[in-house]
CSV table of N, CA and C in Angstrom, one decimal:
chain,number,residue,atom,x,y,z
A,83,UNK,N,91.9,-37.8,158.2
A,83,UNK,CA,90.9,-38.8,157.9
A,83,UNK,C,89.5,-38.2,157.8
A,84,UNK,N,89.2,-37.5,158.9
A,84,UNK,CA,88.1,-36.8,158.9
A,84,UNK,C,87.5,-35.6,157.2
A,85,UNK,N,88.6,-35.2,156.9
A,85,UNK,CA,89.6,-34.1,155.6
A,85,UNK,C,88.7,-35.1,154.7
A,86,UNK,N,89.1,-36.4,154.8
A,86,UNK,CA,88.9,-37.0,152.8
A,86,UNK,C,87.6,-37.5,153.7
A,87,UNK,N,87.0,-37.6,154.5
A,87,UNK,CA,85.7,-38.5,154.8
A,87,UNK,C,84.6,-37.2,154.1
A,88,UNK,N,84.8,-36.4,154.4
A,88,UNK,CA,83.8,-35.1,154.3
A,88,UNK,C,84.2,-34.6,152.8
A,89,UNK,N,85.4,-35.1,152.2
A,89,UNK,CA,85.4,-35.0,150.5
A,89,UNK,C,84.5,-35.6,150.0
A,90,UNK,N,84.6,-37.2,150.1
A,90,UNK,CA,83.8,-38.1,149.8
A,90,UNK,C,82.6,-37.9,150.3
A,91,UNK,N,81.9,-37.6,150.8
A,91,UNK,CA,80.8,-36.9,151.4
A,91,UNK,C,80.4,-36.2,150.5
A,92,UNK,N,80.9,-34.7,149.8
A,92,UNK,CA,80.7,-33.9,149.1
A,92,UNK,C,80.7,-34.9,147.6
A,93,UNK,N,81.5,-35.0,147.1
A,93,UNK,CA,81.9,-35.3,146.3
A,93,UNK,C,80.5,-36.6,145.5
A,94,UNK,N,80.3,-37.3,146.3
A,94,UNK,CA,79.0,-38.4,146.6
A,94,UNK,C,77.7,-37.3,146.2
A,95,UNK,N,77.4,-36.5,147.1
A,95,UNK,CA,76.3,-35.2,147.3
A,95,UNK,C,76.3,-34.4,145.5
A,96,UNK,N,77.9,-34.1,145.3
A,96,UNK,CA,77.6,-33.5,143.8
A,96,UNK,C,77.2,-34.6,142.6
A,97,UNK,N,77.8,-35.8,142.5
A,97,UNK,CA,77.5,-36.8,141.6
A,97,UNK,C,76.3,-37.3,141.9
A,98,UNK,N,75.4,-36.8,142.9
A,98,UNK,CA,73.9,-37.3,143.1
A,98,UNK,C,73.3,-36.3,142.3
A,99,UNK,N,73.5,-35.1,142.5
A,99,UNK,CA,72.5,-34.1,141.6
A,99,UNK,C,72.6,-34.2,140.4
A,100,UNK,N,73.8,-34.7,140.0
A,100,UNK,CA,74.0,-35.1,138.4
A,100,UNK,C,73.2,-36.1,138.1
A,101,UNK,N,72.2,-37.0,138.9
A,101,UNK,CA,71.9,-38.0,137.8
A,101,UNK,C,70.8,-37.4,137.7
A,102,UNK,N,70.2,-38.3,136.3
A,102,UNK,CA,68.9,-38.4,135.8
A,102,UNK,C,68.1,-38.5,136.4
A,103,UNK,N,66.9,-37.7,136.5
A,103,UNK,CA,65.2,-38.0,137.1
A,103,UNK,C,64.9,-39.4,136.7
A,104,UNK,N,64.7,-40.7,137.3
A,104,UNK,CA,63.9,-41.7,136.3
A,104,UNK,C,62.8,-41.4,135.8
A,105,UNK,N,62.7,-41.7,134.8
A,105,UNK,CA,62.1,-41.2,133.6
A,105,UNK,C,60.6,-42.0,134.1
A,106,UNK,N,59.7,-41.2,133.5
A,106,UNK,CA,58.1,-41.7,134.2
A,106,UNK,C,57.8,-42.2,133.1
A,107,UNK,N,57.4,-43.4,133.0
A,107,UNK,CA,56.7,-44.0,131.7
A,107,UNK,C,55.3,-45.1,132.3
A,108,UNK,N,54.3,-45.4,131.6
A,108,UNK,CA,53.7,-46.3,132.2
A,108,UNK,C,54.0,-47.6,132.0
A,109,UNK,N,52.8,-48.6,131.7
A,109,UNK,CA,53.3,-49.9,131.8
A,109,UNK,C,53.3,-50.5,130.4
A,110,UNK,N,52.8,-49.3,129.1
A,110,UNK,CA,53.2,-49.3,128.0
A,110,UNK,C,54.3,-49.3,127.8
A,111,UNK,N,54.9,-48.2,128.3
A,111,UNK,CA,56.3,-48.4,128.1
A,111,UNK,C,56.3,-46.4,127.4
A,112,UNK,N,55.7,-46.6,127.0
A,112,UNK,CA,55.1,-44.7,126.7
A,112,UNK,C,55.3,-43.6,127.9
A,113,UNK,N,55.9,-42.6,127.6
A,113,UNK,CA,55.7,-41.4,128.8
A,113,UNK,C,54.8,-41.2,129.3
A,114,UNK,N,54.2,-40.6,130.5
A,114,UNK,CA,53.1,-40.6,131.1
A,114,UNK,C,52.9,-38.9,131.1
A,115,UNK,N,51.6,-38.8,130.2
A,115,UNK,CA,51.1,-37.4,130.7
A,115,UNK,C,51.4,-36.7,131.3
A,116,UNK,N,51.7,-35.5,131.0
A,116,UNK,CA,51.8,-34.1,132.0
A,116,UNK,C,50.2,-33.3,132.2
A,117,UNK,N,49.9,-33.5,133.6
A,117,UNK,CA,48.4,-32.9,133.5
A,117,UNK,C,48.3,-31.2,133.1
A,118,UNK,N,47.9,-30.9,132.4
A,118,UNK,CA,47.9,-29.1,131.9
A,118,UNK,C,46.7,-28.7,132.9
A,119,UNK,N,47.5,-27.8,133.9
A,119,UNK,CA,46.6,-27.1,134.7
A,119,UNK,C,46.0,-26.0,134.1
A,120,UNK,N,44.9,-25.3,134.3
A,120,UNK,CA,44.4,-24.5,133.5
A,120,UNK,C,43.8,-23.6,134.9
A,121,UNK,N,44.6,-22.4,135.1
A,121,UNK,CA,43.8,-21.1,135.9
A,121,UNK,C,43.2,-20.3,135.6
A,122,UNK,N,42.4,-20.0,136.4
A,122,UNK,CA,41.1,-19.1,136.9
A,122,UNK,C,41.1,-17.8,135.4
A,123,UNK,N,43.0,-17.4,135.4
A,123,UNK,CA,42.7,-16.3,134.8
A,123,UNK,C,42.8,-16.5,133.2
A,124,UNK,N,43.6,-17.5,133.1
A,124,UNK,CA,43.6,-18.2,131.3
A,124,UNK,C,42.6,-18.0,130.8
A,125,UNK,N,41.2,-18.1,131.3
A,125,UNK,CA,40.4,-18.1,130.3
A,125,UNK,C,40.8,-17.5,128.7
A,126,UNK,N,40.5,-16.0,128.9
A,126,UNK,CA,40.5,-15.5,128.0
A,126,UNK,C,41.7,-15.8,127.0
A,127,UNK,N,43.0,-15.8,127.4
A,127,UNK,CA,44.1,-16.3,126.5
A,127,UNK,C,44.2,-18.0,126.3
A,128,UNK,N,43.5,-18.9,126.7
A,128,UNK,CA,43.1,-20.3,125.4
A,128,UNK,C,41.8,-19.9,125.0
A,129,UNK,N,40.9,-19.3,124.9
A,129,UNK,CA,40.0,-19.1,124.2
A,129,UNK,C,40.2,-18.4,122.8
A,130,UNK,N,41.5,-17.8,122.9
A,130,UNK,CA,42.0,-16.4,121.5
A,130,UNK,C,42.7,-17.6,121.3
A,131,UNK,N,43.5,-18.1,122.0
A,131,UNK,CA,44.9,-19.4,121.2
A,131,UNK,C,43.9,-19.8,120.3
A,132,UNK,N,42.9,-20.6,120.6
A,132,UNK,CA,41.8,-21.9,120.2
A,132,UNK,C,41.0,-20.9,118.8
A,133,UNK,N,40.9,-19.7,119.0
A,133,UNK,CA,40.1,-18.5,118.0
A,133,UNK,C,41.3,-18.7,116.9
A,134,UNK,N,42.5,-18.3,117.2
A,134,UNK,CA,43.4,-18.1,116.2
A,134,UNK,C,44.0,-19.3,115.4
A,135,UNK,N,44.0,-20.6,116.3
A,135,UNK,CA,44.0,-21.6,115.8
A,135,UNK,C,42.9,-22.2,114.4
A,136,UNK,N,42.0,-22.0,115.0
A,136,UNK,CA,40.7,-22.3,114.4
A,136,UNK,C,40.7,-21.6,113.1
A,137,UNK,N,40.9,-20.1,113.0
A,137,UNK,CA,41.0,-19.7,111.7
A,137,UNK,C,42.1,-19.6,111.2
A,138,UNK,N,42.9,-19.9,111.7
A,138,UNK,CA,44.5,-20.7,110.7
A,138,UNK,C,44.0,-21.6,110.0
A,139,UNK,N,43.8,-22.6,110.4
A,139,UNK,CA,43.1,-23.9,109.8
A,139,UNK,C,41.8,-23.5,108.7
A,140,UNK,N,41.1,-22.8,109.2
A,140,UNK,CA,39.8,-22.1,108.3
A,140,UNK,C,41.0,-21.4,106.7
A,141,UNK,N,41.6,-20.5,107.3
A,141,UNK,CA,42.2,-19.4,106.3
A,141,UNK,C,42.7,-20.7,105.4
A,142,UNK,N,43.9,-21.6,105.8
A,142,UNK,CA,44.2,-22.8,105.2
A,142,UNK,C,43.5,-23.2,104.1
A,143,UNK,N,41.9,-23.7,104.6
A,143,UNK,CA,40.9,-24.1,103.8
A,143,UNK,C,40.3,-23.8,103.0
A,144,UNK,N,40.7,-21.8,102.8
A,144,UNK,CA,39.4,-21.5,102.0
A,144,UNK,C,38.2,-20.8,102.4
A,145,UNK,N,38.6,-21.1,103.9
A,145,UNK,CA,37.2,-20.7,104.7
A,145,UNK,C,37.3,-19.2,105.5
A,146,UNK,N,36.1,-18.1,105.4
A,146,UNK,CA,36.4,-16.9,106.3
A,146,UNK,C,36.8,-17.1,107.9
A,147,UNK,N,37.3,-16.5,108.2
A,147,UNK,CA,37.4,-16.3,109.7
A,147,UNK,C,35.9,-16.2,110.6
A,148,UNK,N,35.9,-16.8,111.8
A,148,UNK,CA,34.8,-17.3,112.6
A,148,UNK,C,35.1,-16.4,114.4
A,149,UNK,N,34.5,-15.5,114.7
A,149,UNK,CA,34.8,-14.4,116.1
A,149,UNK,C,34.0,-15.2,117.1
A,150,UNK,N,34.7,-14.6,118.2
A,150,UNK,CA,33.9,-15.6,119.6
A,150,UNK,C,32.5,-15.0,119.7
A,151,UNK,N,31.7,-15.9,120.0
A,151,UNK,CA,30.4,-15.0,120.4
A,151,UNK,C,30.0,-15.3,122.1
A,152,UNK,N,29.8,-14.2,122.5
A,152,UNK,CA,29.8,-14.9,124.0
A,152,UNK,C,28.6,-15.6,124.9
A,153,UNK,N,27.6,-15.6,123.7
A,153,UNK,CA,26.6,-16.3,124.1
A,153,UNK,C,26.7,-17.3,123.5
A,154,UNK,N,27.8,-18.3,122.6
A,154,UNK,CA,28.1,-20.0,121.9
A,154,UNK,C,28.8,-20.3,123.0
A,155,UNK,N,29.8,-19.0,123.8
A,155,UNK,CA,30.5,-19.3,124.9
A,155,UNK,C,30.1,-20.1,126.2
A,156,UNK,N,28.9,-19.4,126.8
A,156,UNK,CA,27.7,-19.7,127.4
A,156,UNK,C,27.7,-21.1,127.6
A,157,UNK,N,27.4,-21.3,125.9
A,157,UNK,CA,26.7,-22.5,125.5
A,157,UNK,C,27.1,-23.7,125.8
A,158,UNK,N,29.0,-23.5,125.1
A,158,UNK,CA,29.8,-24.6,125.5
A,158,UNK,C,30.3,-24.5,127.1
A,159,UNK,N,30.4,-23.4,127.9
A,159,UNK,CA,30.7,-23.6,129.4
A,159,UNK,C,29.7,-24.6,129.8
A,160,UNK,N,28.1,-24.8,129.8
A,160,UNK,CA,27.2,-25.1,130.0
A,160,UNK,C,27.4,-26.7,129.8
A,161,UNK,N,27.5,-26.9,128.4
A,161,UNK,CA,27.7,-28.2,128.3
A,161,UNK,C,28.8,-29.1,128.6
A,162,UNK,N,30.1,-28.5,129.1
A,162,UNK,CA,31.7,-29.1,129.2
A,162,UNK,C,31.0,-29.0,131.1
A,163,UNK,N,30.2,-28.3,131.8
A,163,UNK,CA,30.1,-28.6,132.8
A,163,UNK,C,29.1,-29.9,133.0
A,164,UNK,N,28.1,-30.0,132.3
A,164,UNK,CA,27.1,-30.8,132.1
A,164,UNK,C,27.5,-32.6,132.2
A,165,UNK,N,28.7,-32.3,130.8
A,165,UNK,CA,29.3,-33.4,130.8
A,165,UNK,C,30.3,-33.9,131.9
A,166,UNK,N,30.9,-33.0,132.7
A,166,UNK,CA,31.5,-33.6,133.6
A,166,UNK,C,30.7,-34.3,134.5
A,167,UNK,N,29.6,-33.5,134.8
A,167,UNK,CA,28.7,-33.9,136.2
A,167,UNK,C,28.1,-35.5,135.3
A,168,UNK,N,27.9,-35.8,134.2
A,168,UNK,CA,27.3,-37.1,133.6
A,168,UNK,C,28.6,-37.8,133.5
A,169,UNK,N,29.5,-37.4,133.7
A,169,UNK,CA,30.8,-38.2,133.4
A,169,UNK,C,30.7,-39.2,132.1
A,170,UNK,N,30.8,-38.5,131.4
A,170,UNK,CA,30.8,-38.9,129.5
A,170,UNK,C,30.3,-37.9,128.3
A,171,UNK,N,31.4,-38.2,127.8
A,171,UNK,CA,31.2,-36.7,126.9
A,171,UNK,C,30.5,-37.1,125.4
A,172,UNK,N,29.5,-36.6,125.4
A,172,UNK,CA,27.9,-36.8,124.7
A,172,UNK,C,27.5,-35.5,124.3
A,173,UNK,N,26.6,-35.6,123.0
A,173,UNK,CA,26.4,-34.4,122.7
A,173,UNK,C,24.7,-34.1,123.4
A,174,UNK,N,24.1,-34.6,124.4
A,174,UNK,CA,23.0,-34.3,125.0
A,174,UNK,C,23.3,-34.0,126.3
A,175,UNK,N,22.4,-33.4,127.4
A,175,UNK,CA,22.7,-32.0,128.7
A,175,UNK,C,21.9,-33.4,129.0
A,176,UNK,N,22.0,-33.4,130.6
A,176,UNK,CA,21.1,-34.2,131.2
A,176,UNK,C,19.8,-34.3,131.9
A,177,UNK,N,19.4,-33.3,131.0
A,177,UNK,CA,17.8,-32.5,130.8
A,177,UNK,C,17.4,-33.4,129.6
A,178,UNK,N,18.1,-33.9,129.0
A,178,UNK,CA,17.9,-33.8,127.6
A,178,UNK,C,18.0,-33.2,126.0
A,179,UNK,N,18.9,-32.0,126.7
A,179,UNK,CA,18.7,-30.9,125.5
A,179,UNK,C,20.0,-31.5,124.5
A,180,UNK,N,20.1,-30.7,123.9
A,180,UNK,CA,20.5,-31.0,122.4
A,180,UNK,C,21.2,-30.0,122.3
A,181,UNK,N,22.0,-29.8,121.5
A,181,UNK,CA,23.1,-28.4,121.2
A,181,UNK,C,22.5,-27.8,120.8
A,182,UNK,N,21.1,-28.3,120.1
A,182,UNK,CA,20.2,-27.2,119.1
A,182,UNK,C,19.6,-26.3,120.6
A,183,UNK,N,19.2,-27.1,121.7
A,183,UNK,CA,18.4,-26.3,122.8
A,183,UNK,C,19.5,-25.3,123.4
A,184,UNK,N,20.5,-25.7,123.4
A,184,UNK,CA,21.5,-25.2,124.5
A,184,UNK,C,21.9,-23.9,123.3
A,185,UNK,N,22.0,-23.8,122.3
A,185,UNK,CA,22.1,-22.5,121.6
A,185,UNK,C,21.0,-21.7,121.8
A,186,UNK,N,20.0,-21.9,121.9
A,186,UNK,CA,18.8,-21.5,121.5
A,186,UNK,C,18.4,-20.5,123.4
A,187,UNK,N,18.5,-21.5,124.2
A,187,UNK,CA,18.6,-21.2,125.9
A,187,UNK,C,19.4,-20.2,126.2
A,188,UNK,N,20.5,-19.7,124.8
A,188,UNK,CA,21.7,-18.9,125.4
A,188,UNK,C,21.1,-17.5,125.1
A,189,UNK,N,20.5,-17.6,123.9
A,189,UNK,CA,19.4,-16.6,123.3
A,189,UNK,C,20.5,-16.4,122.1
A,190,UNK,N,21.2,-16.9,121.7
A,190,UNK,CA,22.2,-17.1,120.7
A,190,UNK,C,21.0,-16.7,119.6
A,191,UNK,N,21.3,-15.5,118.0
A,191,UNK,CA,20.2,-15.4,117.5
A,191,UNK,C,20.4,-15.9,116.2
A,192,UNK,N,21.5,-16.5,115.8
A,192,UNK,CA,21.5,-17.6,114.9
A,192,UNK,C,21.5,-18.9,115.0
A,193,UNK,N,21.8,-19.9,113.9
A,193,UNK,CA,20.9,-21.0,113.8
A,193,UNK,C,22.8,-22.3,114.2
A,194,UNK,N,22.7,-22.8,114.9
A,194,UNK,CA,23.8,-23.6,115.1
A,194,UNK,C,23.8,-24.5,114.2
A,195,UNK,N,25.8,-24.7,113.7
A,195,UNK,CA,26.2,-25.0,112.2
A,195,UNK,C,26.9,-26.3,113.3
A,196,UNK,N,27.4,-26.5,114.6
A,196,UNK,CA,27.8,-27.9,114.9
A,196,UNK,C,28.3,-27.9,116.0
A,197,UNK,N,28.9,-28.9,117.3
A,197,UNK,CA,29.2,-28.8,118.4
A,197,UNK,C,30.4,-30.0,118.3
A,198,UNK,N,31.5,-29.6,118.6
A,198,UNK,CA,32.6,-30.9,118.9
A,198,UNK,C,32.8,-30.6,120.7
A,199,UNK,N,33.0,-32.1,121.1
A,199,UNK,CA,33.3,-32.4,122.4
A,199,UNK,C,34.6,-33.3,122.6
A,200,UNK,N,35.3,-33.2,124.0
A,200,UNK,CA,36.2,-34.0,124.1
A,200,UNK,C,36.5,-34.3,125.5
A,201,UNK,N,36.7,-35.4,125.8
A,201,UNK,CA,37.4,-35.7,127.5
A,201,UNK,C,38.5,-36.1,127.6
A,202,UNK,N,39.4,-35.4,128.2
A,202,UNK,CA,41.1,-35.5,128.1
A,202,UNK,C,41.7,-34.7,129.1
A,203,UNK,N,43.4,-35.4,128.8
A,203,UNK,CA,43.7,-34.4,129.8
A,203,UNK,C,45.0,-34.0,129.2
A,204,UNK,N,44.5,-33.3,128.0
A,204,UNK,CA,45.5,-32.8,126.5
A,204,UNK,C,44.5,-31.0,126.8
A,205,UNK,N,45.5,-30.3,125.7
A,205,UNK,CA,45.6,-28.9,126.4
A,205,UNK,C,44.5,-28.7,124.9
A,206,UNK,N,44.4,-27.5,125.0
A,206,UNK,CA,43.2,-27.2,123.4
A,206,UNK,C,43.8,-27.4,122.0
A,207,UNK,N,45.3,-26.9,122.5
A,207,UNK,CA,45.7,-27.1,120.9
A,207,UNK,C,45.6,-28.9,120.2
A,208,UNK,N,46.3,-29.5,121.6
A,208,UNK,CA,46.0,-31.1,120.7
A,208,UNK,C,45.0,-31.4,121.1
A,209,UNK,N,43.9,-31.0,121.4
A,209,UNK,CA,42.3,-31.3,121.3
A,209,UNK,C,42.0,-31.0,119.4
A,210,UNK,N,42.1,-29.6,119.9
A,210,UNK,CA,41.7,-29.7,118.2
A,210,UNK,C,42.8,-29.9,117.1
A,211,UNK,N,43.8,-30.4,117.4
A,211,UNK,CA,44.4,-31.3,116.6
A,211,UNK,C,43.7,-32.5,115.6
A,212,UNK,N,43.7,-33.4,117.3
A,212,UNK,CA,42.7,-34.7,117.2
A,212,UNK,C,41.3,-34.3,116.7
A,213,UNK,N,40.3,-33.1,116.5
A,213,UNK,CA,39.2,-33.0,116.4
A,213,UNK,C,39.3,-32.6,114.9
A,214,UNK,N,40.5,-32.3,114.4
A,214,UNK,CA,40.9,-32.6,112.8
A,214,UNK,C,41.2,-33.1,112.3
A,215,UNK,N,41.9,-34.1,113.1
A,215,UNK,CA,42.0,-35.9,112.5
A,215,UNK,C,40.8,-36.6,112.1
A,216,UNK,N,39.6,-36.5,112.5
A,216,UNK,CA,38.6,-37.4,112.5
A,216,UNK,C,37.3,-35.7,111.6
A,217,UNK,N,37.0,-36.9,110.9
A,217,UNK,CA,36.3,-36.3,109.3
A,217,UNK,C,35.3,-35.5,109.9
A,218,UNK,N,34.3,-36.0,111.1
A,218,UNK,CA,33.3,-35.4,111.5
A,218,UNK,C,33.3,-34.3,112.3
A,219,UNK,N,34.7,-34.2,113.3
A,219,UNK,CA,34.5,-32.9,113.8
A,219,UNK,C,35.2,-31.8,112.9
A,220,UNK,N,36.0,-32.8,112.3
A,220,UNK,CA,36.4,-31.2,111.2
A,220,UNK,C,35.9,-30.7,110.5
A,221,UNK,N,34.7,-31.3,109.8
A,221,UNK,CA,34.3,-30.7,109.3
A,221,UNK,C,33.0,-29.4,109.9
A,222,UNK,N,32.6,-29.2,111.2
A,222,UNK,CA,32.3,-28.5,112.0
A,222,UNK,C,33.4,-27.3,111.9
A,223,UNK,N,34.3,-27.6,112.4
A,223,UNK,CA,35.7,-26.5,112.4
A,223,UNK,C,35.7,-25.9,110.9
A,224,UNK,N,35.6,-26.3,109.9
A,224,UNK,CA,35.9,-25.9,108.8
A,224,UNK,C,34.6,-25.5,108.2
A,225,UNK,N,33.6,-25.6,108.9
A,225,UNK,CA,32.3,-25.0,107.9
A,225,UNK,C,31.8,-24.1,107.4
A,226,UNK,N,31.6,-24.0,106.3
A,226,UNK,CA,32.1,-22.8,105.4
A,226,UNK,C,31.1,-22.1,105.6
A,227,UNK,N,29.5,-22.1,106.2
A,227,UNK,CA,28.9,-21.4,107.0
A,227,UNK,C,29.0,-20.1,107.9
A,228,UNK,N,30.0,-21.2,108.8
A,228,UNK,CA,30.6,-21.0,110.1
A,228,UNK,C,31.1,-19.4,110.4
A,229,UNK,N,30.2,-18.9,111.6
A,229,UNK,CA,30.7,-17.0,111.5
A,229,UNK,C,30.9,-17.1,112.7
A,230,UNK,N,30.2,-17.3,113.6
A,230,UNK,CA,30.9,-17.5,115.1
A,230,UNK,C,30.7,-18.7,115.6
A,231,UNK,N,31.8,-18.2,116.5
A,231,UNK,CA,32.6,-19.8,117.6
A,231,UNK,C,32.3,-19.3,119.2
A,232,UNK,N,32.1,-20.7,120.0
A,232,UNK,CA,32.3,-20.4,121.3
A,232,UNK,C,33.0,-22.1,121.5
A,233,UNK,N,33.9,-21.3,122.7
A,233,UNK,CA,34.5,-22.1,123.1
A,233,UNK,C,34.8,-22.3,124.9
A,234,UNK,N,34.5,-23.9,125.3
A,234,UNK,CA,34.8,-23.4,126.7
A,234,UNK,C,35.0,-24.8,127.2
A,235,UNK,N,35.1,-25.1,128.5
A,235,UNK,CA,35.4,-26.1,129.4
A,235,UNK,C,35.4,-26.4,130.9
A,236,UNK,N,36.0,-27.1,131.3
A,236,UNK,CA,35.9,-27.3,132.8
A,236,UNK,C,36.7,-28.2,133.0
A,237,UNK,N,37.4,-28.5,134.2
A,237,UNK,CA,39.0,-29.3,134.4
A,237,UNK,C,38.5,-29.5,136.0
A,238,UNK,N,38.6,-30.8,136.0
A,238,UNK,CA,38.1,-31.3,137.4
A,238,UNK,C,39.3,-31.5,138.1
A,239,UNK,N,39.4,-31.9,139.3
A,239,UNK,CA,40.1,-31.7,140.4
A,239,UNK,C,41.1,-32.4,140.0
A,240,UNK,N,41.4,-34.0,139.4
A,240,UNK,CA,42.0,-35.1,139.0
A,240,UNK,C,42.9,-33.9,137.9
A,241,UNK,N,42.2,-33.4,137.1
A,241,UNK,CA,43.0,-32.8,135.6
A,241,UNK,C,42.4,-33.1,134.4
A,242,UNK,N,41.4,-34.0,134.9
A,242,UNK,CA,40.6,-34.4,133.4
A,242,UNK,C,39.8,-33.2,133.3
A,243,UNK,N,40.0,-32.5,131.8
A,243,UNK,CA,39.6,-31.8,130.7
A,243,UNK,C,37.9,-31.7,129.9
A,244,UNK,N,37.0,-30.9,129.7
A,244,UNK,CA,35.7,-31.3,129.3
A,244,UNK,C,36.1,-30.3,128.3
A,245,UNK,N,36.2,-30.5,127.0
A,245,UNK,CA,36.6,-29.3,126.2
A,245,UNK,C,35.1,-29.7,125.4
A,246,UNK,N,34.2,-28.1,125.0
A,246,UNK,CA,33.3,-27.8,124.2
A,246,UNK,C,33.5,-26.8,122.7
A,247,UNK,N,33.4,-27.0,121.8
A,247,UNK,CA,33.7,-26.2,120.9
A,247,UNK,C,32.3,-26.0,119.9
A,248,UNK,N,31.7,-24.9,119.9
A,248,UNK,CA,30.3,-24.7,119.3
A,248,UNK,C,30.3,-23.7,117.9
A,249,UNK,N,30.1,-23.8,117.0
A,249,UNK,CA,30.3,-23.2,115.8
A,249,UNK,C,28.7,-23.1,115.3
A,250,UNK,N,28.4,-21.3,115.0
A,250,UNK,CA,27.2,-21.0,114.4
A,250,UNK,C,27.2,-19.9,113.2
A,251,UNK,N,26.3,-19.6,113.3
A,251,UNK,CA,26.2,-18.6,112.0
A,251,UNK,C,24.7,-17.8,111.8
């Protein structure tokens, strides 16, 4: 008795690990987010993803290739932190400044060709997905100007995303 009680026991224990996770959806009825953590040491490798991305799409277009500058870099760290602390993603610092000031403050020695922003908690590639969906930021991304890029952000404790993308020449 004891023999088949501790089968069933087992037997119960393996047909549990077989089931399915319930599936997380919200009250859409849609899957729910996976927050993309982003560490200390990534920097550098989504910055080159988002570089190589960016002139795939350029090359695509027609358009020359655009290199990181690390003073547009500056620029957009600056402002993806800005906007978190204002909690709304706007193209003004809470000084007041303007993308034109915040290039200009970096000592950046060309003239800024456009700034796209975003608040999410989507990774860079479907940021700039979505920021080529919609006519106005792409055409920033695609500006045939366009010689250097910076790119940067900040990911608050929750997982929400400040993605900055600054394009000059």
């Amino acid at each position: 008795m004891a023999r088949i009680l501790v089968l069933l026991l087992s037997a119960t224990m393996l047909l549990s690990a077989c089931a399915t996770p319930p599936s997380q959806v919200g009250p859409d009825g849609k899957p729910l987010p996976k927050v993309y953590r982003i560490r200390a040491g990534d920097t550098a490798e989504i910055q080159f993803r988002m570089l190589d991305s960016v002139n795939s799409l350029r090359q695509a277009a027609g358009r020359s290739p655009v290199q990181l500058n690390a003073k547009l870099n500056a620029a957009a760290a600056t402002h993806a932190r800005d906007m978190s602390i204002q909690n709304r993603p706007w193209h003004f610092g809470s000084d007041g400044s303007s993308p034109i000031d915040r290039v200009a403050r970096v000592g950046y020695p060309g003239q800024l060709v456009g700034e796209n922003i975003s608040e999410t908690f989507e990774t860079e590639l479907e940021t700039l997905a979505a920021w080529m969906d919609e006519p106005n930021t792409r055409v920033v991304i695609l500006a045939p100007d366009a010689r250097d890029m910076g790119f940067s952000w900040l990911q608050e404790k929750n997982g929400k995303i400040w993605w900055t993308l600054v394009m000059g020449k």
